Short mmCIF file of C-alpha atoms in Angstrom, two decimals:
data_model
loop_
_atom_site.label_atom_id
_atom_site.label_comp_id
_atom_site.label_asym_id
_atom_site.label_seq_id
_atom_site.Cartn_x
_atom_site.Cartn_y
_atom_site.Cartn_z
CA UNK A 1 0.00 0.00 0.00
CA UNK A 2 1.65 3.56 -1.11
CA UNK A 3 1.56 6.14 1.13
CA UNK A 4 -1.32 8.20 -1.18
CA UNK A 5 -3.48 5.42 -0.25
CA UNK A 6 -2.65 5.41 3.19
CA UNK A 7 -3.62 8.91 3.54
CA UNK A 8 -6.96 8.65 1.54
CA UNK A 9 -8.64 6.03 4.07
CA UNK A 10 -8.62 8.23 6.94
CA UNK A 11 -9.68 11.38 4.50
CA UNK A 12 -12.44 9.15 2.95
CA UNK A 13 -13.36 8.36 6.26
CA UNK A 14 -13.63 12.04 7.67
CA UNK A 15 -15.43 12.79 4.52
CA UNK A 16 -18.19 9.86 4.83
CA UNK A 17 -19.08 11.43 8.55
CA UNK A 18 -19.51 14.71 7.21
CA UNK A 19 -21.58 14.65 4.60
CA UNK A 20 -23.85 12.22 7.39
CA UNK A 21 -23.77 14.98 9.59
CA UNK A 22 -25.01 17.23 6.74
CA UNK A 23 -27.17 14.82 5.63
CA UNK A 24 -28.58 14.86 9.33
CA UNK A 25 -28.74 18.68 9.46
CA UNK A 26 -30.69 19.30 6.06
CA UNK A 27 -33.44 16.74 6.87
CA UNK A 28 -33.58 18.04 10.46
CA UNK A 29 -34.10 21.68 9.28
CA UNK A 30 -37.01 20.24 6.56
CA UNK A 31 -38.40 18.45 9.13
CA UNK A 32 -38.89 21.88 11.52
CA UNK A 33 -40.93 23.25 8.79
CA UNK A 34 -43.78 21.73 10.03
CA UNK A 35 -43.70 21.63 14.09
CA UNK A 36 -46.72 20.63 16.42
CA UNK A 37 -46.56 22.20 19.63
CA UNK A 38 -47.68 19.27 21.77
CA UNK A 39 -48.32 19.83 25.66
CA UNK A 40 -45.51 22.47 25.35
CA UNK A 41 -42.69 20.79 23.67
CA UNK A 42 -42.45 20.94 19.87
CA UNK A 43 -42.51 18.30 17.62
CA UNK A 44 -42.60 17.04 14.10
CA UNK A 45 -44.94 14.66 12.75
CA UNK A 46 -42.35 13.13 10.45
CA UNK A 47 -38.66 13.40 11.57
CA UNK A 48 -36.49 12.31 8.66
CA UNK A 49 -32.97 12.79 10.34
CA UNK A 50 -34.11 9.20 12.07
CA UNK A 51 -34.85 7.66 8.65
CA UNK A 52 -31.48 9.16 7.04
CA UNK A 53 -29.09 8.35 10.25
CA UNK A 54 -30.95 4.29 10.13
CA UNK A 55 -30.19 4.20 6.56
CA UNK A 56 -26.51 5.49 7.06
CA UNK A 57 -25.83 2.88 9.65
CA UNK A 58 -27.55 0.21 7.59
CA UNK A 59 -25.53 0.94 4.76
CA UNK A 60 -22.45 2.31 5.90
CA UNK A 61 -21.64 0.78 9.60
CA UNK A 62 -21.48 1.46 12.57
CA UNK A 63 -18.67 3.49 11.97
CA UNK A 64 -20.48 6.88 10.57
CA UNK A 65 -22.13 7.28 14.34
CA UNK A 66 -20.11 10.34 14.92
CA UNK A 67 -21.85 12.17 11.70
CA UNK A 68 -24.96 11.55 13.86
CA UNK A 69 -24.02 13.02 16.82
CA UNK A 70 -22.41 15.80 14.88
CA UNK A 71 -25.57 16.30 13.01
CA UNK A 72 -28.08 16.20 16.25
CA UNK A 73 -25.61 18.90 18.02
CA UNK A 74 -25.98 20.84 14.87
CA UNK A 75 -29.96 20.62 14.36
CA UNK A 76 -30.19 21.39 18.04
CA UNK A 77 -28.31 24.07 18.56
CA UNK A 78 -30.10 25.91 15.54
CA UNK A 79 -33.09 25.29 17.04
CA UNK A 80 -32.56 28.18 19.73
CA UNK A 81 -30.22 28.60 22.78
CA UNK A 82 -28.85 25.51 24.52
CA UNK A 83 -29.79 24.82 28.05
CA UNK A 84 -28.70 21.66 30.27
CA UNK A 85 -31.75 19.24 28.77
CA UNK A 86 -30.38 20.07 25.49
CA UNK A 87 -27.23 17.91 25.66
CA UNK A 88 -29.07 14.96 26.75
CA UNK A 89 -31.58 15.15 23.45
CA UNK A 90 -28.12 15.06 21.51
CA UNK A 91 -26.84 12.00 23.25
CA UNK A 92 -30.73 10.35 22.97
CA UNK A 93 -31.12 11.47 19.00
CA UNK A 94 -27.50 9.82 18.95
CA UNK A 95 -28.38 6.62 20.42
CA UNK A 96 -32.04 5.67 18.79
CA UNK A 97 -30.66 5.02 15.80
CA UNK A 98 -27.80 2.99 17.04
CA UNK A 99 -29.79 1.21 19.16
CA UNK A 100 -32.32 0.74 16.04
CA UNK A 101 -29.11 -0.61 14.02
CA UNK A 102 -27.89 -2.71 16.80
CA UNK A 103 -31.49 -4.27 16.97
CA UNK A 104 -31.73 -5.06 13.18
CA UNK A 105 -28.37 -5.82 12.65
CA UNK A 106 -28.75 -8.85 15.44
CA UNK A 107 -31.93 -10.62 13.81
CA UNK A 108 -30.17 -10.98 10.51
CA UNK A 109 -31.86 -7.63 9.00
CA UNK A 110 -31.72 -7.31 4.93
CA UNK A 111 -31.34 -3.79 3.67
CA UNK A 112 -32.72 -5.09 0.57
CA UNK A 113 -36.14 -5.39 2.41
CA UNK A 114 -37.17 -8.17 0.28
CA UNK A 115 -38.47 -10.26 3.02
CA UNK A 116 -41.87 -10.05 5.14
CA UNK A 117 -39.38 -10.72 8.01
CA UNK A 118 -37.49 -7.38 7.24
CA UNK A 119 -40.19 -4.96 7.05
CA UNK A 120 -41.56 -6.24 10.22
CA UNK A 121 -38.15 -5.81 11.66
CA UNK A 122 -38.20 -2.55 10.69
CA UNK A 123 -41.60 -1.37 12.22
CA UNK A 124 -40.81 -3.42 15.44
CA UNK A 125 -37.53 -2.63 16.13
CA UNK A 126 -36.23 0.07 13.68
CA UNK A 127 -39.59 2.20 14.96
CA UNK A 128 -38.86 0.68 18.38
CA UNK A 129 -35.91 2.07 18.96
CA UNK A 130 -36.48 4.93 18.69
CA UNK A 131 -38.32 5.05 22.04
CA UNK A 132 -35.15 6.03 23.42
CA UNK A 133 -35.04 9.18 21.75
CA UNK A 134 -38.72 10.03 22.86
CA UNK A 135 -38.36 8.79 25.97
CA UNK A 136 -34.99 10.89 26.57
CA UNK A 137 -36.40 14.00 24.96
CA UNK A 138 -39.41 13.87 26.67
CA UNK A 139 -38.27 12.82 30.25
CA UNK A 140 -35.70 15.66 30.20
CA UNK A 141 -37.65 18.34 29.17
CA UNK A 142 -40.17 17.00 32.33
CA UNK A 143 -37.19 17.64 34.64
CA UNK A 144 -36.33 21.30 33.35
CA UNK A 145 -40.60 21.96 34.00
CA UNK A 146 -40.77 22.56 30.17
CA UNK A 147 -43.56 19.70 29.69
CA UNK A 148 -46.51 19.49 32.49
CA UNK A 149 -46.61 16.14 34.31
CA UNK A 150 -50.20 15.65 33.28
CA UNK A 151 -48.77 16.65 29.13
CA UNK A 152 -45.63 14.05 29.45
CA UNK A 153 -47.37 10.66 27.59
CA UNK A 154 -49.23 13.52 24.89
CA UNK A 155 -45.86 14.96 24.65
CA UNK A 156 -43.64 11.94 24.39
CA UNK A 157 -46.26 9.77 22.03
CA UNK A 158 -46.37 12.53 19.50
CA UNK A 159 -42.52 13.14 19.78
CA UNK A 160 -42.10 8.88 19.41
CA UNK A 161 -44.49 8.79 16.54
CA UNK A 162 -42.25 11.52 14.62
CA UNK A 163 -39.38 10.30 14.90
CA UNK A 164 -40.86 6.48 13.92
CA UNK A 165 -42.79 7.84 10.98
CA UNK A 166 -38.99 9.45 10.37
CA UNK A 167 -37.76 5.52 10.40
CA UNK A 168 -40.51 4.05 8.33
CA UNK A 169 -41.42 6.82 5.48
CA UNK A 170 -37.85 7.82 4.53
CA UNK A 171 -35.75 4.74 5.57
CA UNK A 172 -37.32 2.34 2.97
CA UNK A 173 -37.31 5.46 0.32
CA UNK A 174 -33.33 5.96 0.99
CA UNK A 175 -32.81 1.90 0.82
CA UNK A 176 -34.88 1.47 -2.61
CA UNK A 177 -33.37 4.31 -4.43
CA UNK A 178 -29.82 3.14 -2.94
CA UNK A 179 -30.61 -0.15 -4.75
CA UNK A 180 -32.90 0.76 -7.65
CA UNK A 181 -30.76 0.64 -11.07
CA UNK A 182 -33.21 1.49 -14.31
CA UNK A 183 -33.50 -1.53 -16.81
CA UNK A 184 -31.73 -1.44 -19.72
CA UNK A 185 -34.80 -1.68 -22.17
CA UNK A 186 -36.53 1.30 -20.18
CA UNK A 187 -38.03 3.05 -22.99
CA UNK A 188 -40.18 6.52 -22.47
CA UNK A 189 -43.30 4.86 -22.63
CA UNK A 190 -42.43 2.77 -19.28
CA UNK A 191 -42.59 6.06 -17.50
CA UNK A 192 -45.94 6.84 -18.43
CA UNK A 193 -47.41 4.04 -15.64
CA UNK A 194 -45.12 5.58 -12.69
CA UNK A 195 -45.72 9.19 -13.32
CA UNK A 196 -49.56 8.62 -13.78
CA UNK A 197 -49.28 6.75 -10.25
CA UNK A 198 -47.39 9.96 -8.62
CA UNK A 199 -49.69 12.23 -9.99
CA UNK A 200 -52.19 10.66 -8.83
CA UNK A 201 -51.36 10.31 -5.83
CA UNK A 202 -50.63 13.92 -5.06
CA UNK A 203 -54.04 14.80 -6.69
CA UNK A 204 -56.24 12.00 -4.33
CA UNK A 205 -54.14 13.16 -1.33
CA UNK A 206 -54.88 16.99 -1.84
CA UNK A 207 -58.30 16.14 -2.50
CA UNK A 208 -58.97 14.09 0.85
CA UNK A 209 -56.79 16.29 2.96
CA UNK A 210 -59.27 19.25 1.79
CA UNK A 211 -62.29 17.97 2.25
CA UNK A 212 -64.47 18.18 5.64
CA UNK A 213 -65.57 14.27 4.33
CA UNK A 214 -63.93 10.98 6.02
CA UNK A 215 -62.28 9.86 2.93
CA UNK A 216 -58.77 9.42 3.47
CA UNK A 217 -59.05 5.44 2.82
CA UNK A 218 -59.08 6.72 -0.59
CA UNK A 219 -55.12 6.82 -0.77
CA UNK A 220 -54.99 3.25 -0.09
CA UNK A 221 -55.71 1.53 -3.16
CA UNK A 222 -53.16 3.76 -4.92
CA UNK A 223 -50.63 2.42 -2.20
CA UNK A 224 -51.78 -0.90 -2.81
CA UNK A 225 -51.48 -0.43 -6.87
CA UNK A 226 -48.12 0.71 -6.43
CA UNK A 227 -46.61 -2.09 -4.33
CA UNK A 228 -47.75 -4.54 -6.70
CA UNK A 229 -47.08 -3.00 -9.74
CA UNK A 230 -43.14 -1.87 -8.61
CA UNK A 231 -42.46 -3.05 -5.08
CA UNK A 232 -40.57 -1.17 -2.61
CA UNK A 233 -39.03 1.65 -5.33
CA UNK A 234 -43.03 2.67 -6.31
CA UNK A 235 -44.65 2.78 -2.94
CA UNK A 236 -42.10 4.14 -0.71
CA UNK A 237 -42.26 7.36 -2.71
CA UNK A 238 -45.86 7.58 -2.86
CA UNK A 239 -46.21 6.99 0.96
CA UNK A 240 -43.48 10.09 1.33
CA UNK A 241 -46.19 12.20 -0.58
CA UNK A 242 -48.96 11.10 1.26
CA UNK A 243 -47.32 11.77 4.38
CA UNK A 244 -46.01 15.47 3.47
CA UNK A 245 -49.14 16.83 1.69
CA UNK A 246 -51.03 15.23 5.08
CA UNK A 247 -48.72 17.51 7.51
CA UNK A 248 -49.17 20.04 5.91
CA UNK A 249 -52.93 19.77 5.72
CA UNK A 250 -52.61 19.15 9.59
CA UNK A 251 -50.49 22.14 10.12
CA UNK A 252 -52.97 24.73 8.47
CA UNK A 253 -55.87 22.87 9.92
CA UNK A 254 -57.44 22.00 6.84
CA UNK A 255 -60.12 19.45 5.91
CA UNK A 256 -60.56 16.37 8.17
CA UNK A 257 -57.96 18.59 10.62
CA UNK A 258 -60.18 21.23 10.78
CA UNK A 259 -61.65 22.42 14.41
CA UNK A 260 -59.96 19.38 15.94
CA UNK A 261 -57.60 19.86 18.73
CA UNK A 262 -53.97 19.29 18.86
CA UNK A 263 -54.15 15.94 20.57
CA UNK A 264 -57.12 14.58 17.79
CA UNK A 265 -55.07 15.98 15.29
CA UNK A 266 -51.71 14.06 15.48
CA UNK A 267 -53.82 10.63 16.28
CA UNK A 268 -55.66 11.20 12.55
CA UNK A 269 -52.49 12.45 11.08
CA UNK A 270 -50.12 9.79 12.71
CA UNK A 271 -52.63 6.59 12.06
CA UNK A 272 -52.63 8.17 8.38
CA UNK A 273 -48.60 8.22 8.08
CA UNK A 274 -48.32 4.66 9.87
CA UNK A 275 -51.29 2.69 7.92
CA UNK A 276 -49.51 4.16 4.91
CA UNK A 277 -46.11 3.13 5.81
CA UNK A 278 -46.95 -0.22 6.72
CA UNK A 279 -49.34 -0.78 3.34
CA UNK A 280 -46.63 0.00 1.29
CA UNK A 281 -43.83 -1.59 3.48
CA UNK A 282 -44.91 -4.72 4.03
CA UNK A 283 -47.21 -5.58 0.80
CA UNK A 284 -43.70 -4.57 -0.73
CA UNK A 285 -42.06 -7.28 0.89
CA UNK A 286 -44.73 -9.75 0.79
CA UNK A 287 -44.33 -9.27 -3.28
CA UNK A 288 -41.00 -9.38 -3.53
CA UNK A 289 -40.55 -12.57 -1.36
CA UNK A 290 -43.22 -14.10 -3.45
CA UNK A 291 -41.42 -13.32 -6.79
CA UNK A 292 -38.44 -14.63 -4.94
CA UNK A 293 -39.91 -18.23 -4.54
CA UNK A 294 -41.37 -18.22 -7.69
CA UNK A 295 -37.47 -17.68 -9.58
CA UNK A 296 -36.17 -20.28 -6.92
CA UNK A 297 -39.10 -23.02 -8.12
CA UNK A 298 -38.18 -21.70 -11.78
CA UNK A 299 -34.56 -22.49 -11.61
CA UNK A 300 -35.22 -25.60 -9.60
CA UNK A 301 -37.67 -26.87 -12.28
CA UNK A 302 -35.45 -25.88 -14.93
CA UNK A 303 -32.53 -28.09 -13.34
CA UNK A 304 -34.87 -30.67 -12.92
CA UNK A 305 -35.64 -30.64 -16.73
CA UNK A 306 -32.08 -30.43 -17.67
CA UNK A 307 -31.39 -33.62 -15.54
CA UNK A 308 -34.76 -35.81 -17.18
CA UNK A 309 -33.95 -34.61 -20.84
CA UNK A 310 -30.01 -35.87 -20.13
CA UNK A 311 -31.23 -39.01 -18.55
CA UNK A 312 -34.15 -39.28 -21.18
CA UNK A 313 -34.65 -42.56 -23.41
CA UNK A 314 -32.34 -42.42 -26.61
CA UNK A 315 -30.07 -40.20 -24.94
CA UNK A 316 -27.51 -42.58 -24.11
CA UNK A 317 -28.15 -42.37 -20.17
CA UNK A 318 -27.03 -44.61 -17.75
CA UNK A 319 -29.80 -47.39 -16.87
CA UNK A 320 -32.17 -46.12 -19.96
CA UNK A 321 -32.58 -48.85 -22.19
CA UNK A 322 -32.74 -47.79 -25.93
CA UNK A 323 -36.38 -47.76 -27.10
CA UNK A 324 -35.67 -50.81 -29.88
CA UNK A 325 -34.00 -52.91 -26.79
CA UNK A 326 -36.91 -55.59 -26.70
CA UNK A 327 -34.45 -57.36 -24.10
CA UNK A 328 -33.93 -60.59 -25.88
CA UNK A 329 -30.27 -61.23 -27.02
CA UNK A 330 -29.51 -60.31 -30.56
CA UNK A 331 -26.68 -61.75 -33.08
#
């Protein structure tokens, strides 16, 4: 190894945590667009420095932590003047993801999320973990008087339920486009199907989010059409837009949101956001286990062919009598 290349590890190195941490920072300023004050602490419906740090750490190792933690001391401290509780909400950002990671990472977790088992990893313990965060957040703010004892399970559901919608809208995006690699024979009328699917999406989402009327169900079958049509790289980014054009709805108060208090509010936005996740999650992985089996019983019936036709009558197999062998002795 010359000495250019030992240099260039470390400096590759340095560079992979920093562009995390910036990574971290840009969500986390996107994601304080749209704050909820919740029994006096603010919070975000949908966190997605929790989906980006997962998907470093999933992709990347454990290794990249300290972009993280430089990127939670960085969206914190532009969030307004630090104060003792706001050192521990670094260290608790820090360690939900790892702890997330660590989780995974120990039941045999596939990024490629091409496995019912995976996605259900990923709501139970990738959303799980971050309970640490929440409960960190939350528990510390209590402490500093900040959130009322009677506020602390409003305050520390609705900050849990941000940053797990954070885990399970924008972690399976980030993993599908990491993977997704456009066919060869893509031609410009194979784009016509996706883009009529996005569209519509954002046009049936503004449309129930605007309405007084009980209809968001009506995003679902578009979900559903998605997953089975393109898996994992055509619902996760439908579920992101569903999600967004929902906050923001929430945020102005619009539609079903309207003259519903902050506590009704984040339980219709927040069992929008998960049911959404999960649809397109897990029928995502059901598919694309199912296609799975179906190439392994192709190949295994094709090898099974191949094996029969060599072994076939005529052929010249061993134990395969020729088809004119009567089995009498001939001269």
């Amino acid at each position: 190894m010359t000495r250019n290349q030992d240099l260039r590890r470390p400096l590759a190195a340095v560079l992979r945590v920093l562009a995390v941490a910036a990574a971290y920072f840009v969500a986390g300023q996107l994601g304080l667009i749209q704050q909820i004050v919740v029994a006096g602490a603010k919070v975000t419906p949908l966190w997605p420095p929790t989906g980006i740090a997962l998907t470093c750490l999933l992709l990347l190792g454990l290794r990249i932590w300290p972009g993280i933690a430089l990127g939670a001391v960085a969206v914190v401290t532009a969030i307004g003047p630090l104060h003792p509780a706001s050192f521990g909400i670094m260290a608790g950002n820090t360690a939900a993801p790892i702890v997330a990671y660590l989780l995974l990472r120990a039941t045999g977790f596939r990024s490629e999320l091409d496995r019912l088992r995976d996605g259900l990893a990923l709501v139970f313990l990738g959303a799980g973990g971050m309970l640490v965060s929440a409960t960190v957040g939350v528990g510390l703010l209590r402490l500093a008087d900040s959130v009322p004892a009677d506020d602390f399970w409003s305050a520390w559901s609705a900050w849990w339920t941000g940053d797990a919608m954070g885990v399970l809208v924008c972690a399976p995006l980030l993993l599908a486009l990491y993977r997704f690699r456009l066919p060869e024979d893509a031609g410009p009328f194979d784009l016509i199907e996706p883009v009529v699917l996005l569209a519509g999406t954002v046009l049936v989402t503004l449309a129930v989010t605007n309405t007084h009327l009980s209809l968001l169900f009506l995003v679902f079958p578009l979900l559903i059409w998605a997953a089975l049509r393109f898996q994992l790289i055509g619902a996760a980014p439908c579920v992101l837009l569903v999600s967004v054009l929902a906050i923001t709805a929430a945020t102005a108060h619009r539609g079903p949101f309207a003259q519903r208090d902050v506590l009704q509010t984040m339980v219709i936005l927040q069992a929008l956001n998960g049911a959404s996740a999960l649809t397109g999650l897990l029928l995502s992985a059901i598919i694309a286990e199912q296609q799975s089996m179906y190439r392994r019983i192709e190949l295994a019936c094709l090898g099974l062919t191949e094996v029969v036709a060599r072994l076939a009558p005529g052929e010249g197999g061993p134990g395969w009598p020729h088809p004119e062998d009567d089995g009498r002795p001939r001269l």
